[in-house]
Amino acid sequence: MNFLTNLLPQPAPGPRIKKQRRGVETKSAAEIETMRQAAKIVATVLKEISELVEPGMTTADLDAHAEKRIREMGATPSFKGYHGFPGSICSSINNEVVHGIPSHKKVIRRGDVLKVDTGAYYEGFHGDSCITIAVGEVTPAAAKLIQIAEEALYKGIKQVKAGSYLLDIAGAIQDHVEANGFKVVEDFTGHGVGRNLHEEPSVFNFRTHEMPNVKLKAGMTLAIEPILNAGSKHTRTLSDRWTVVTVDRSLSAQFEHTVLVTADGYEILTDRSQL
């Protein structure tokens, strides 16, 4: 889940929203094992949604499935109630970039580019992941956008290991996206994830000197999540104060994994292929 505080209402009081810890954390072996379980729940839910979604369903149908399954597996939805967000998933269709609110009025149609982002809070730790689904047969241009978005995620992940830097991830993502004629959305970034859904550092998808170029250490857990637009990189937020759309109505795609930094590489904690 991407997050931009100046777009959102202030959080309501309650036990679900914890005070943000300062600094970049590394996790202990026991904490990493708990995160593996949280991430596995997220991966399971997204795999199930990718297999059950079909034209005629609503995004509220997907949200209900996600919440039911997250709770059945002993976790709670990370997103529901987070800064007032009403759903257990973010469901963003076509030109919707991020933070789409699930609704019974939002019907999924053949040819849609559907982004589904969800998180699970399990025994004190969060997992977070997003997929983009081609609903039925999509246009060749849409299929390419989805393909490059997923490839960009893995290009970034391959840079992860202790001693590497955030700019290594950002550069690999940006180069692949731009080489294929798409734009990286710069309004949102990935993030650290663990005890809090959003932790330091910001994991950017483009080269910048405006954010700290953190050196990676074993035990860090990062949500890496490139977002691509087919047209302009610029976005705007709708009146619901959540749903972000492209300014030119072009398509958008996103993929995200929760990734553990190891001494010699990485572990994809939300890997759906292992289920």
Coordinates of C-alpha atoms in Angstrom, one line a residue:
M1 CA 0.0 0.0 0.0
N2 CA 1.4 3.4 -1.0
F3 CA 0.8 6.3 1.3
L4 CA 1.0 10.1 1.0
T5 CA 0.1 11.8 4.3
N6 CA -0.8 15.2 2.9
L7 CA -3.6 13.6 0.8
L8 CA -5.3 11.8 3.7
P9 CA -7.3 12.6 6.8
Q10 CA -5.6 12.4 10.2
P11 CA -5.8 9.0 11.8
A12 CA -8.6 8.3 14.3
P13 CA -7.6 7.2 17.7
G14 CA -7.6 3.5 18.4
P15 CA -5.3 0.4 18.9
R16 CA -4.9 -0.4 15.2
I17 CA -2.7 2.6 14.4
K18 CA 0.5 2.6 16.3
K19 CA 2.9 5.4 16.7
Q20 CA 5.5 5.3 14.0
R21 CA 9.0 4.2 15.3
R22 CA 11.8 6.4 14.1
G23 CA 14.7 5.2 12.0
V24 CA 15.2 2.1 9.8
E25 CA 14.7 -1.1 11.7
T26 CA 16.2 -4.5 11.2
K27 CA 14.2 -7.6 12.3
S28 CA 15.4 -10.5 14.5
A29 CA 15.1 -14.1 13.4
A30 CA 12.0 -14.6 15.4
E31 CA 10.4 -11.4 14.0
I32 CA 11.3 -12.4 10.5
E33 CA 9.5 -15.7 11.0
T34 CA 6.4 -13.9 12.1
M35 CA 6.6 -11.7 9.1
R36 CA 6.8 -14.8 6.9
Q37 CA 3.5 -15.9 8.2
A38 CA 1.9 -12.5 7.7
A39 CA 3.3 -12.3 4.2
K40 CA 2.1 -15.8 3.4
I41 CA -1.5 -14.8 4.4
V42 CA -1.3 -11.8 2.0
A43 CA 0.1 -13.9 -0.8
T44 CA -2.6 -16.6 -0.3
V45 CA -5.4 -14.0 -0.5
L46 CA -4.0 -12.3 -3.6
K47 CA -3.5 -15.7 -5.4
E48 CA -7.1 -16.6 -4.6
I49 CA -8.4 -13.3 -5.8
S50 CA -6.5 -13.6 -9.1
E51 CA -8.2 -17.0 -9.6
L52 CA -11.7 -16.0 -8.7
V53 CA -12.1 -12.6 -10.3
E54 CA -14.3 -12.4 -13.3
P55 CA -16.4 -9.9 -15.2
G56 CA -19.6 -9.0 -13.4
M57 CA -18.2 -9.2 -9.9
T58 CA -17.8 -6.0 -7.9
T59 CA -14.8 -4.8 -6.1
A60 CA -16.8 -5.1 -2.9
D61 CA -17.1 -8.9 -3.6
L62 CA -13.3 -9.1 -3.7
D63 CA -13.0 -7.0 -0.5
A64 CA -15.4 -9.3 1.3
H65 CA -13.4 -12.4 0.2
A66 CA -10.1 -10.8 1.3
E67 CA -11.4 -9.9 4.8
K68 CA -13.0 -13.3 5.3
R69 CA -9.8 -15.1 4.4
I70 CA -7.4 -12.9 6.3
R71 CA -9.5 -13.4 9.4
E72 CA -9.8 -17.1 8.8
M73 CA -6.0 -17.4 8.8
G74 CA -5.7 -15.7 12.2
A75 CA -4.8 -12.2 11.1
T76 CA -6.6 -8.9 10.7
P77 CA -6.8 -6.7 7.6
S78 CA -4.0 -4.1 7.7
F79 CA -5.8 -1.6 5.6
K80 CA -9.2 -1.6 7.2
G81 CA -9.5 1.5 9.4
Y82 CA -6.0 2.7 8.5
H83 CA -6.3 6.4 8.6
G84 CA -10.0 5.9 8.0
F85 CA -9.7 3.6 4.9
P86 CA -12.9 1.6 4.7
G87 CA -11.8 -1.5 2.9
S88 CA -9.5 -4.6 3.4
I89 CA -8.2 -4.1 -0.1
C90 CA -7.4 -1.2 -2.4
S91 CA -9.0 -2.0 -5.7
S92 CA -8.1 0.4 -8.5
I93 CA -9.3 -0.1 -12.1
N94 CA -7.8 1.2 -15.3
N95 CA -6.9 4.8 -14.9
E96 CA -7.2 4.6 -11.1
V97 CA -3.6 4.5 -9.8
V98 CA -3.8 3.6 -6.1
H99 CA -6.2 3.6 -3.1
G100 CA -9.4 2.7 -4.9
I101 CA -12.2 2.1 -2.4
P102 CA -14.1 -1.2 -2.8
S103 CA -17.7 -0.6 -3.7
H104 CA -20.8 -2.6 -4.7
K105 CA -21.3 0.0 -7.4
K106 CA -17.9 -0.7 -9.0
V107 CA -18.5 -3.6 -11.4
I108 CA -15.5 -5.3 -12.9
R109 CA -15.6 -5.6 -16.7
R110 CA -13.9 -7.7 -19.3
G111 CA -10.8 -5.9 -20.5
D112 CA -10.2 -4.0 -17.2
V113 CA -6.8 -3.5 -15.7
L114 CA -7.4 -4.3 -12.0
K115 CA -5.0 -3.5 -9.2
V116 CA -5.6 -5.3 -5.9
D117 CA -3.4 -4.3 -2.9
T118 CA -3.8 -5.8 0.5
G119 CA -2.1 -6.4 3.8
A120 CA -2.4 -8.6 6.8
Y121 CA -1.5 -7.9 10.5
Y122 CA -0.4 -11.1 12.2
E123 CA 1.0 -11.4 15.8
G124 CA 2.3 -7.8 15.7
F125 CA 3.7 -7.6 12.1
H126 CA 2.3 -6.7 8.7
G127 CA 2.7 -8.2 5.2
D128 CA 1.9 -6.1 2.1
S129 CA 1.6 -6.9 -1.5
C130 CA -0.2 -5.8 -4.8
I131 CA -0.9 -7.5 -8.1
T132 CA -2.4 -6.2 -11.4
I133 CA -4.9 -8.5 -13.0
A134 CA -5.9 -8.5 -16.7
V135 CA -9.6 -9.2 -16.6
G136 CA -10.3 -11.4 -19.5
E137 CA -8.7 -10.3 -22.8
V138 CA -7.1 -6.9 -22.6
T139 CA -5.7 -4.7 -25.3
P140 CA -2.1 -5.4 -26.4
A141 CA -1.1 -2.0 -25.0
A142 CA -2.6 -2.9 -21.6
A143 CA -1.0 -6.3 -21.6
K144 CA 2.4 -4.7 -22.2
L145 CA 1.9 -2.2 -19.4
I146 CA 1.1 -5.0 -17.0
Q147 CA 4.1 -7.1 -18.1
I148 CA 6.5 -4.2 -17.8
A149 CA 5.2 -3.3 -14.3
E150 CA 5.8 -6.8 -13.1
E151 CA 9.2 -7.0 -14.7
A152 CA 10.2 -3.7 -13.2
L153 CA 9.3 -5.0 -9.7
Y154 CA 11.7 -8.0 -10.2
K155 CA 14.4 -5.8 -11.7
G156 CA 14.3 -3.8 -8.5
I157 CA 14.2 -6.8 -6.3
K158 CA 17.3 -8.3 -8.0
Q159 CA 19.3 -5.3 -6.7
V160 CA 18.5 -6.1 -3.1
K161 CA 21.3 -7.4 -0.8
A162 CA 23.1 -6.1 2.2
G163 CA 25.5 -3.3 1.2
S164 CA 23.4 -2.2 -1.8
Y165 CA 21.5 1.2 -1.8
L166 CA 18.0 2.3 -2.4
L167 CA 19.1 4.1 -5.6
D168 CA 20.2 0.7 -7.0
I169 CA 16.6 -0.4 -6.7
A170 CA 15.2 2.8 -8.0
G171 CA 17.6 3.0 -11.0
A172 CA 16.9 -0.6 -12.1
I173 CA 13.1 0.1 -12.0
Q174 CA 13.2 3.4 -13.7
D175 CA 15.5 2.2 -16.5
H176 CA 13.3 -0.7 -17.4
V177 CA 10.1 1.3 -17.3
E178 CA 11.4 4.2 -19.4
A179 CA 13.1 1.8 -21.9
N180 CA 9.7 0.4 -22.6
G181 CA 8.0 3.8 -23.1
F182 CA 6.2 4.1 -19.8
K183 CA 6.4 6.6 -16.9
V184 CA 7.1 5.9 -13.3
V185 CA 4.6 7.6 -10.9
E186 CA 6.7 9.7 -8.6
D187 CA 3.9 10.8 -6.2
F188 CA 4.1 7.5 -4.3
T189 CA 6.9 5.2 -3.1
G190 CA 7.4 1.9 -1.5
H191 CA 8.3 1.7 2.2
G192 CA 9.7 -0.2 5.1
V193 CA 7.1 -2.6 6.6
G194 CA 7.0 -4.6 9.8
R195 CA 5.5 -3.6 13.2
N196 CA 4.0 -0.7 11.3
L197 CA 2.4 -0.9 7.9
H198 CA 4.5 2.0 6.8
E199 CA 8.0 2.4 8.2
E200 CA 11.2 4.1 7.1
P201 CA 12.8 4.1 4.6
S202 CA 10.9 5.4 1.6
V203 CA 11.7 2.9 -1.2
F204 CA 11.5 5.1 -4.3
N205 CA 11.2 3.9 -7.9
F206 CA 13.1 6.7 -9.6
R207 CA 16.5 8.4 -9.2
T208 CA 16.3 11.2 -6.7
H209 CA 18.5 13.1 -4.2
E210 CA 15.5 14.4 -2.3
M211 CA 15.2 11.2 -0.2
P212 CA 17.9 9.5 1.8
N213 CA 19.9 6.9 -0.2
V214 CA 19.8 4.3 2.6
K215 CA 22.4 1.5 2.6
L216 CA 20.6 -1.9 3.0
K217 CA 21.3 -4.2 5.9
A218 CA 20.4 -7.8 6.5
G219 CA 17.1 -8.0 8.4
M220 CA 15.5 -5.0 6.8
T221 CA 12.0 -5.7 5.4
L222 CA 10.9 -3.5 2.4
A223 CA 7.7 -3.1 0.4
I224 CA 9.0 -2.6 -3.1
E225 CA 6.2 -1.4 -5.4
P226 CA 6.7 0.3 -8.8
I227 CA 3.7 2.1 -10.3
L228 CA 3.6 2.7 -14.0
N229 CA 1.4 5.0 -16.2
A230 CA 1.0 4.5 -19.9
G231 CA 0.8 8.3 -20.3
S232 CA 1.7 11.2 -18.0
K233 CA 3.3 10.4 -14.7
H234 CA 1.2 12.9 -13.0
T235 CA -1.9 12.0 -10.8
R236 CA -4.7 13.6 -8.9
T237 CA -6.9 12.6 -6.0
L238 CA -10.7 12.4 -6.3
S239 CA -13.1 14.0 -3.9
D240 CA -13.3 10.8 -1.8
R241 CA -9.8 11.8 -0.6
W242 CA -8.5 8.3 -1.4
T243 CA -8.8 7.3 -5.0
V244 CA -5.8 8.5 -7.1
V245 CA -6.2 8.7 -10.9
T246 CA -4.0 9.6 -13.8
V247 CA -4.5 13.2 -15.0
D248 CA -4.8 12.1 -18.6
R249 CA -7.0 9.0 -18.0
S250 CA -4.2 6.7 -19.2
L251 CA -3.9 3.2 -17.8
S252 CA -1.9 2.5 -14.7
A253 CA -0.4 -0.8 -13.3
Q254 CA 1.4 -1.7 -10.1
F255 CA 3.0 -4.7 -8.5
E256 CA 4.4 -5.0 -4.9
H257 CA 6.2 -7.6 -2.8
T258 CA 7.3 -7.5 0.8
V259 CA 11.0 -8.4 0.6
L260 CA 13.6 -9.4 3.2
V261 CA 17.2 -8.1 2.8
T262 CA 19.7 -10.9 3.4
A263 CA 23.5 -10.9 3.6
D264 CA 23.9 -12.2 0.1
G265 CA 20.6 -11.2 -1.6
Y266 CA 16.9 -11.3 -0.7
E267 CA 13.8 -13.4 0.1
I268 CA 10.4 -12.5 -1.3
L269 CA 8.1 -13.0 1.6
T270 CA 4.9 -12.5 -0.4
D271 CA 6.0 -14.9 -3.1
R272 CA 2.7 -16.4 -4.5
S273 CA 4.6 -19.0 -6.7
Q274 CA 5.5 -21.0 -3.6
L275 CA 1.9 -21.6 -2.5

